[in-house]
């Protein structure tokens, strides 16, 4: 099991959250005035998450789990 911080899916979603919140804080009307951007961005982010999920090989964990011997 690998650390969540080694997960590409985690980092893509964390970056998406930071960019989205930053955009909102800089110009809160951006999303209201650009609904096509919201639709395209949502589709791209969803597709990227599906692609990352398909290439995932092992589970992630916030805590390191000790191997039982």
PDB file of C-alpha atoms in Angstrom:
ATOM      1  CA  UNK A   1       0.000   0.000   0.000  1.00  0.00           C
ATOM      2  CA  UNK A   2       1.448   3.366  -0.952  1.00  0.00           C
ATOM      3  CA  UNK A   3       1.133   6.765   0.655  1.00  0.00           C
ATOM      4  CA  UNK A   4      -1.713   8.935  -0.581  1.00  0.00           C
ATOM      5  CA  UNK A   5       0.902  11.581  -1.389  1.00  0.00           C
ATOM      6  CA  UNK A   6       2.351   9.247  -4.048  1.00  0.00           C
ATOM      7  CA  UNK A   7      -1.042   9.070  -5.785  1.00  0.00           C
ATOM      8  CA  UNK A   8      -1.457  10.892  -9.107  1.00  0.00           C
ATOM      9  CA  UNK A   9      -5.224  10.948  -8.575  1.00  0.00           C
ATOM     10  CA  UNK A  10      -4.761  12.696  -5.219  1.00  0.00           C
ATOM     11  CA  UNK A  11      -2.526  15.386  -6.727  1.00  0.00           C
ATOM     12  CA  UNK A  12      -4.747  15.982  -9.765  1.00  0.00           C
ATOM     13  CA  UNK A  13      -7.755  16.477  -7.489  1.00  0.00           C
ATOM     14  CA  UNK A  14      -5.829  18.628  -4.999  1.00  0.00           C
ATOM     15  CA  UNK A  15      -4.563  20.850  -7.828  1.00  0.00           C
ATOM     16  CA  UNK A  16      -8.065  21.064  -9.311  1.00  0.00           C
ATOM     17  CA  UNK A  17      -9.423  22.186  -5.939  1.00  0.00           C
ATOM     18  CA  UNK A  18      -6.727  24.843  -5.496  1.00  0.00           C
ATOM     19  CA  UNK A  19      -7.205  26.228  -9.014  1.00  0.00           C
ATOM     20  CA  UNK A  20     -11.003  26.245  -8.689  1.00  0.00           C
ATOM     21  CA  UNK A  21     -10.950  28.003  -5.306  1.00  0.00           C
ATOM     22  CA  UNK A  22      -8.306  30.461  -6.522  1.00  0.00           C
ATOM     23  CA  UNK A  23     -10.383  31.314  -9.583  1.00  0.00           C
ATOM     24  CA  UNK A  24     -13.454  31.823  -7.415  1.00  0.00           C
ATOM     25  CA  UNK A  25     -11.595  34.060  -4.958  1.00  0.00           C
ATOM     26  CA  UNK A  26     -10.089  36.212  -7.723  1.00  0.00           C
ATOM     27  CA  UNK A  27     -13.307  36.553  -9.745  1.00  0.00           C
ATOM     28  CA  UNK A  28     -16.373  34.948  -8.192  1.00  0.00           C
ATOM     29  CA  UNK A  29     -18.483  35.760 -11.263  1.00  0.00           C
ATOM     30  CA  UNK A  30     -16.203  33.801 -13.634  1.00  0.00           C
ATOM     31  CA  UNK A  31     -18.136  30.543 -13.292  1.00  0.00           C
ATOM     32  CA  UNK A  32     -21.522  32.248 -13.619  1.00  0.00           C
ATOM     33  CA  UNK A  33     -20.397  34.158 -16.726  1.00  0.00           C
ATOM     34  CA  UNK A  34     -18.719  31.130 -18.347  1.00  0.00           C
ATOM     35  CA  UNK A  35     -21.006  28.093 -17.984  1.00  0.00           C
ATOM     36  CA  UNK A  36     -19.433  26.457 -21.050  1.00  0.00           C
ATOM     37  CA  UNK A  37     -16.064  26.510 -19.281  1.00  0.00           C
ATOM     38  CA  UNK A  38     -17.597  24.801 -16.256  1.00  0.00           C
ATOM     39  CA  UNK A  39     -19.102  22.077 -18.463  1.00  0.00           C
ATOM     40  CA  UNK A  40     -15.857  21.476 -20.375  1.00  0.00           C
ATOM     41  CA  UNK A  41     -13.674  21.561 -17.248  1.00  0.00           C
ATOM     42  CA  UNK A  42     -16.007  19.152 -15.439  1.00  0.00           C
ATOM     43  CA  UNK A  43     -15.894  16.746 -18.379  1.00  0.00           C
ATOM     44  CA  UNK A  44     -12.092  16.900 -18.656  1.00  0.00           C
ATOM     45  CA  UNK A  45     -11.592  16.437 -14.904  1.00  0.00           C
ATOM     46  CA  UNK A  46     -14.017  13.504 -14.860  1.00  0.00           C
ATOM     47  CA  UNK A  47     -12.285  11.840 -17.816  1.00  0.00           C
ATOM     48  CA  UNK A  48      -8.868  12.384 -16.222  1.00  0.00           C
ATOM     49  CA  UNK A  49     -10.064  10.802 -12.964  1.00  0.00           C
ATOM     50  CA  UNK A  50     -11.412   7.778 -14.848  1.00  0.00           C
ATOM     51  CA  UNK A  51      -8.112   7.409 -16.742  1.00  0.00           C
ATOM     52  CA  UNK A  52      -6.089   7.659 -13.531  1.00  0.00           C
ATOM     53  CA  UNK A  53      -8.346   5.123 -11.847  1.00  0.00           C
ATOM     54  CA  UNK A  54      -7.852   2.684 -14.717  1.00  0.00           C
ATOM     55  CA  UNK A  55      -4.060   2.823 -14.365  1.00  0.00           C
ATOM     56  CA  UNK A  56      -4.104   2.546 -10.576  1.00  0.00           C
ATOM     57  CA  UNK A  57      -2.236  -0.568  -9.506  1.00  0.00           C
ATOM     58  CA  UNK A  58      -2.344  -0.473  -5.721  1.00  0.00           C
ATOM     59  CA  UNK A  59      -4.462   1.046  -2.949  1.00  0.00           C
ATOM     60  CA  UNK A  60      -3.410   4.168  -1.072  1.00  0.00           C
ATOM     61  CA  UNK A  61      -3.508   4.968   2.612  1.00  0.00           C
ATOM     62  CA  UNK A  62      -3.187   8.068   4.738  1.00  0.00           C
ATOM     63  CA  UNK A  63      -1.548   6.006   7.473  1.00  0.00           C
ATOM     64  CA  UNK A  64       1.246   3.551   6.898  1.00  0.00           C
ATOM     65  CA  UNK A  65      -0.090   0.114   7.663  1.00  0.00           C
ATOM     66  CA  UNK A  66       2.365  -2.268   9.251  1.00  0.00           C
ATOM     67  CA  UNK A  67       2.726  -5.574   7.436  1.00  0.00           C
ATOM     68  CA  UNK A  68       1.604  -8.547   9.462  1.00  0.00           C
ATOM     69  CA  UNK A  69       4.293 -11.231   9.530  1.00  0.00           C
TER      70      UNK A  69
END
